mmCIF file of C-alpha atoms in Angstrom:
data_model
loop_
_atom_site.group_PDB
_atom_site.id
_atom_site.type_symbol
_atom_site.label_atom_id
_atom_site.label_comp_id
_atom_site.label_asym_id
_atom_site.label_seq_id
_atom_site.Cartn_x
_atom_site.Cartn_y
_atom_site.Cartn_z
ATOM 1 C CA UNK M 136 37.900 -61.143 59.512
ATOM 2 C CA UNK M 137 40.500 -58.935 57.734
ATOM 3 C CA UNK M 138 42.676 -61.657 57.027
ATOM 4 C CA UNK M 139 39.779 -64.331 55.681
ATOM 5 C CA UNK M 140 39.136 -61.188 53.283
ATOM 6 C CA UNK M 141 42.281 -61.342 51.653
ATOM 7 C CA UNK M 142 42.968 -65.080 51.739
ATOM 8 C CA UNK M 143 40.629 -64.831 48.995
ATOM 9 C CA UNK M 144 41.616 -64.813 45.675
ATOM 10 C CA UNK M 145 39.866 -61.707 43.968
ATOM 11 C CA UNK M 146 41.180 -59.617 41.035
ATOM 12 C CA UNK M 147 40.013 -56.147 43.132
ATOM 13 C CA UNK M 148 43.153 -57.202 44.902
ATOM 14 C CA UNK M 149 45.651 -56.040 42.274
ATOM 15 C CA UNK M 150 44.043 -52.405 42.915
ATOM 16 C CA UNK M 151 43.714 -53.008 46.579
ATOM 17 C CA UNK M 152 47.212 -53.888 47.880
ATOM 18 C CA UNK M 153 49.040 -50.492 45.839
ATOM 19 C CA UNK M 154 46.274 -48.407 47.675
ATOM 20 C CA UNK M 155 46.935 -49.606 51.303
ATOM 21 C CA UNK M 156 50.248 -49.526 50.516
ATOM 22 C CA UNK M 157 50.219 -45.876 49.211
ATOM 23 C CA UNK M 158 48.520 -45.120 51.926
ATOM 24 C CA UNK M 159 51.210 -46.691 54.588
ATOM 25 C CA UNK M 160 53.408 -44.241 52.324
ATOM 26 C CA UNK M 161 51.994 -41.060 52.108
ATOM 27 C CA UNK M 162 54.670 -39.336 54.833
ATOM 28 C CA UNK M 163 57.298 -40.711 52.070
ATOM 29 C CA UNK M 164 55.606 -39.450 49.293
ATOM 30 C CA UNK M 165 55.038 -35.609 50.701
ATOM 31 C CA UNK M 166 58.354 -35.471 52.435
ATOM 32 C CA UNK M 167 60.368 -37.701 50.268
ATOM 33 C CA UNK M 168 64.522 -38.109 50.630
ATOM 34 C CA UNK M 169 67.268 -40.316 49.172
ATOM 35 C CA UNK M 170 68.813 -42.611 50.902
ATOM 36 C CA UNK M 171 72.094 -41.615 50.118
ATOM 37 C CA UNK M 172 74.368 -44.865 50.366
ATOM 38 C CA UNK M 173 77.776 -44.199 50.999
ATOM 39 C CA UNK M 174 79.408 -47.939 50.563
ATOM 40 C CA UNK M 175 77.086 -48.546 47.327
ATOM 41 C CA UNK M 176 77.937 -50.769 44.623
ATOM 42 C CA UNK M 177 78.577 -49.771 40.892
ATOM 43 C CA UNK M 178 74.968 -50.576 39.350
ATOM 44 C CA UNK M 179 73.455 -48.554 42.748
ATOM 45 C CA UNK M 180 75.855 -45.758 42.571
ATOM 46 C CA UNK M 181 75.126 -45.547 38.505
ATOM 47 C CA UNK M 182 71.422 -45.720 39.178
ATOM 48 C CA UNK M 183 71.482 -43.412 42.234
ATOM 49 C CA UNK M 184 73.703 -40.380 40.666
ATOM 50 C CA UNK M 185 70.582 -40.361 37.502
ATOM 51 C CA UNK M 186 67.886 -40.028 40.322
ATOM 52 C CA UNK M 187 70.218 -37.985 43.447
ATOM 53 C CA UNK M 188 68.387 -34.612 42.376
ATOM 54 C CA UNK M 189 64.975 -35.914 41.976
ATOM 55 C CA UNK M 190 63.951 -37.738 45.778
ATOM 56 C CA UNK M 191 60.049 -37.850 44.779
ATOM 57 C CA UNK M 192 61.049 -40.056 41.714
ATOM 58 C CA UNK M 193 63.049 -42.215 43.623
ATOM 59 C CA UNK M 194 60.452 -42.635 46.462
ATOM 60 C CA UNK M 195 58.273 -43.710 43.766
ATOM 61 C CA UNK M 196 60.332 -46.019 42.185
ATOM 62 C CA UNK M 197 60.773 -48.060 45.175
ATOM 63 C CA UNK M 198 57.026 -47.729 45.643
ATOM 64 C CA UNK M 199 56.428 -49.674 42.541
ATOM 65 C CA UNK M 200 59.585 -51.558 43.035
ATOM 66 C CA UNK M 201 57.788 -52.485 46.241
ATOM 67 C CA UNK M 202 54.422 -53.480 44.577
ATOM 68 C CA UNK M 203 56.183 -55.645 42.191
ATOM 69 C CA UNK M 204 58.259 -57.311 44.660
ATOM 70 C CA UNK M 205 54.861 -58.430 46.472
ATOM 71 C CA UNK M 206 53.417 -59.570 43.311
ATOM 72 C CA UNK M 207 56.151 -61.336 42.149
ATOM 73 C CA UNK M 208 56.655 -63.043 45.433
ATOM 74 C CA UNK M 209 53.179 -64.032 45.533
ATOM 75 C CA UNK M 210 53.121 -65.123 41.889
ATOM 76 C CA UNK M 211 56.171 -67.775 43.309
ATOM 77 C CA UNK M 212 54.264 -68.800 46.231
ATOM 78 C CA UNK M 213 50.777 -69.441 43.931
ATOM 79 C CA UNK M 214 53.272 -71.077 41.193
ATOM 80 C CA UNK M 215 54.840 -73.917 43.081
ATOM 81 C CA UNK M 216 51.962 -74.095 45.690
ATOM 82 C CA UNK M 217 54.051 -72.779 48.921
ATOM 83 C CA UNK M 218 51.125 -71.454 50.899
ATOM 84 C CA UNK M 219 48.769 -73.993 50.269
ATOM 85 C CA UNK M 220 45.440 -71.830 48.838
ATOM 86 C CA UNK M 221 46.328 -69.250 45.811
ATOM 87 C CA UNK M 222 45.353 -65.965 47.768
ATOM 88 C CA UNK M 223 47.012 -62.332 47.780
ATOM 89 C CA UNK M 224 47.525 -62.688 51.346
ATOM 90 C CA UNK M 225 51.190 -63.165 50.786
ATOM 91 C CA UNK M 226 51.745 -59.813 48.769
ATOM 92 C CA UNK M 227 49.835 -57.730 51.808
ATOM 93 C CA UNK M 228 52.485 -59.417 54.029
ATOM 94 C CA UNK M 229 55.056 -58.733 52.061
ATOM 95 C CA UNK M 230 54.034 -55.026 50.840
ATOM 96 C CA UNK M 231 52.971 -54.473 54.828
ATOM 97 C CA UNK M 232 56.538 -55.872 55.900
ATOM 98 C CA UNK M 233 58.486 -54.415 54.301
ATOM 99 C CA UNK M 234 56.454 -50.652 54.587
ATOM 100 C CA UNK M 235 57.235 -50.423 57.649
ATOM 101 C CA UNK M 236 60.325 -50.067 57.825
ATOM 102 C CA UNK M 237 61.404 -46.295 57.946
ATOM 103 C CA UNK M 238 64.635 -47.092 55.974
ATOM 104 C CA UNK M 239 63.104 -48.427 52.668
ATOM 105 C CA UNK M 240 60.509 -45.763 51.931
ATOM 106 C CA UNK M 241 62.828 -44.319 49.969
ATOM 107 C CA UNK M 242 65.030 -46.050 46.419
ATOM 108 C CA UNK M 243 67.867 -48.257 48.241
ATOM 109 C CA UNK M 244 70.266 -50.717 47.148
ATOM 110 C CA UNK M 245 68.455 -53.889 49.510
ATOM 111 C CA UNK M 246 65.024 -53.221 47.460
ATOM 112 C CA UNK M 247 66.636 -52.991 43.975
ATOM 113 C CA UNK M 248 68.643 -56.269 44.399
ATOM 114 C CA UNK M 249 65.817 -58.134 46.260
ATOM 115 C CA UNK M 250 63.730 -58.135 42.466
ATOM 116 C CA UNK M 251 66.909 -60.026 41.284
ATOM 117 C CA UNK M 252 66.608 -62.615 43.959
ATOM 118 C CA UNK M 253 63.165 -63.011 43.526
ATOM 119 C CA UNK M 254 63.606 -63.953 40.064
ATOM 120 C CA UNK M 255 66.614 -66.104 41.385
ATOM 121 C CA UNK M 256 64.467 -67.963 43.361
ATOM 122 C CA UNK M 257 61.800 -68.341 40.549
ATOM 123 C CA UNK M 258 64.504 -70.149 38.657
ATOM 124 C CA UNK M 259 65.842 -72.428 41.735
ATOM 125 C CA UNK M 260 62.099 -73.589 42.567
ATOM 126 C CA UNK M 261 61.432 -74.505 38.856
ATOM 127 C CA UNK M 262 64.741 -76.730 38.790
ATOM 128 C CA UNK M 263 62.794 -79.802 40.396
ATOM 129 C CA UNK M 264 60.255 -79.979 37.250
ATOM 130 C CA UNK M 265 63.081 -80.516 34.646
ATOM 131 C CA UNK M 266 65.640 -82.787 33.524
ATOM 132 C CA UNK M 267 68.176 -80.351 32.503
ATOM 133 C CA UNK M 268 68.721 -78.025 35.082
ATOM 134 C CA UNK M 269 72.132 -76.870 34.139
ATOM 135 C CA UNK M 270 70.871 -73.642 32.396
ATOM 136 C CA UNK M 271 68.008 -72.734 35.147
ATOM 137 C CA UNK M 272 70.888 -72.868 37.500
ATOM 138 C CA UNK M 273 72.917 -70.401 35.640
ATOM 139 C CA UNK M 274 70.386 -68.107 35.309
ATOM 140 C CA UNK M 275 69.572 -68.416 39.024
ATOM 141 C CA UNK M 276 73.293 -67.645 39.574
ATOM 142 C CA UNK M 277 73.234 -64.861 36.979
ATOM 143 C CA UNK M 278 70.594 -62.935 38.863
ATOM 144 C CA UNK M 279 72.099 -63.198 42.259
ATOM 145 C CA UNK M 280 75.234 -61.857 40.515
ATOM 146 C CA UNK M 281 73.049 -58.891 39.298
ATOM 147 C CA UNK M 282 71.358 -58.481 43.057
ATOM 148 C CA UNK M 283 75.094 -58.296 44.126
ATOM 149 C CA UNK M 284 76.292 -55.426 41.737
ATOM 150 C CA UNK M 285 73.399 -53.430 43.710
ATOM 151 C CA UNK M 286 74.054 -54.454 47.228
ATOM 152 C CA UNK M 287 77.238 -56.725 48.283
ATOM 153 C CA UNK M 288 75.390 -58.592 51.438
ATOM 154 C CA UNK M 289 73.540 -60.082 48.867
ATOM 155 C CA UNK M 290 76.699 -61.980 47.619
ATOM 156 C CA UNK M 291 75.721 -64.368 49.808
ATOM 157 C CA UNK M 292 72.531 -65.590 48.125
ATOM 158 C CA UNK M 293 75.183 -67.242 45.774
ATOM 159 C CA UNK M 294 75.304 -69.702 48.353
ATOM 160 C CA UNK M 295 72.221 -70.590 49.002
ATOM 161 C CA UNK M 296 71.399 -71.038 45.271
ATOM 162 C CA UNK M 297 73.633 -73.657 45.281
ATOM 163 C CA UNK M 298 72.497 -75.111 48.467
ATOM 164 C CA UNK M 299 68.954 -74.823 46.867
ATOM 165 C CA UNK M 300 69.837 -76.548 43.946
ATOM 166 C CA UNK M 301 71.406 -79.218 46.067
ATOM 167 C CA UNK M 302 68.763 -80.065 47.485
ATOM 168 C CA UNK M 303 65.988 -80.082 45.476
ATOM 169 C CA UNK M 304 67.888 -82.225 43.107
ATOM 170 C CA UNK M 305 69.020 -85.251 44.298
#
């Protein structure tokens, strides 16, 4: 029954998602640290010695990091018709997924870069709906650049872009 409610696709649900999801975070929010990472990358390590004083900022930075990540990945899945009906059922997963995970309740370097690849993504999707996909790709390419300055693993999405690309244009 839970999950027929949100396959629906009701504006209450912009509200809705944040508050379950504050609610999944409250521990974080009352007893909030910094991840501190020791390996971190030059736009992370900029970003984290600004915020390294101030943990209940940063927990609440990812926290709407977090709700825009689920939006945004829902927006992609509504805009090239992924999942079929247009529904906020994807940003619950998403927000719900990636809540429970002890180790991003707090600013990190995965859950900065991961709003780069979503808009990475965005652009590799769109490619198949234009002629001239040369500067789509670039930007694609640009923003998994940017997720990599935060956190190196995600050098590898520079890959797949290409691989994307590949094959959604023949």
């Amino acid at each position: 029954m839970l999950v027929r409610f949100f396959r629906s696709n009701q504006a209450f649900f912009l509200v809705l998602i944040p508050l379950l999801g504050a609610c999944i975070w409250l521990p974080s929010f009352f007893h909030p640290v910094f991840a501190k990472a020791p390996n971190a990358m030059p736009l992370f390590s900029l970003l984290s010695k600004g915020l390294g004083a101030y943990p209940l900022i940063s927990v609440i930075l990812a926290f709407l990091l977090l709700v825009l990540e689920a939006f945004l990945f829902n927006q992609i899945l509504d805009k090239y018709e992924l999942s079929g009906k247009q529904s906020y059922f994807p940003a619950l997963l998403y927000f719900v997924f990636f809540s429970f995970v002890p180790q991003l309740l707090c600013l990190n370097p995965a859950l900065v870069s991961i709003v780069f690849i979503l808009l990475a993504l965005n652009c590799v999707l769109g490619t198949h709906r234009i002629s001239n996909a040369m500067p789509a790709c670039f930007e694609a390419g640009f923003y998994a650049a940017i997720a990599s300055l935060f956190f190196f693993p995600m050098v590898r999405s520079l890959v797949f872009v290409w691989i994307a690309v590949l094959l959604l244009r023949p």
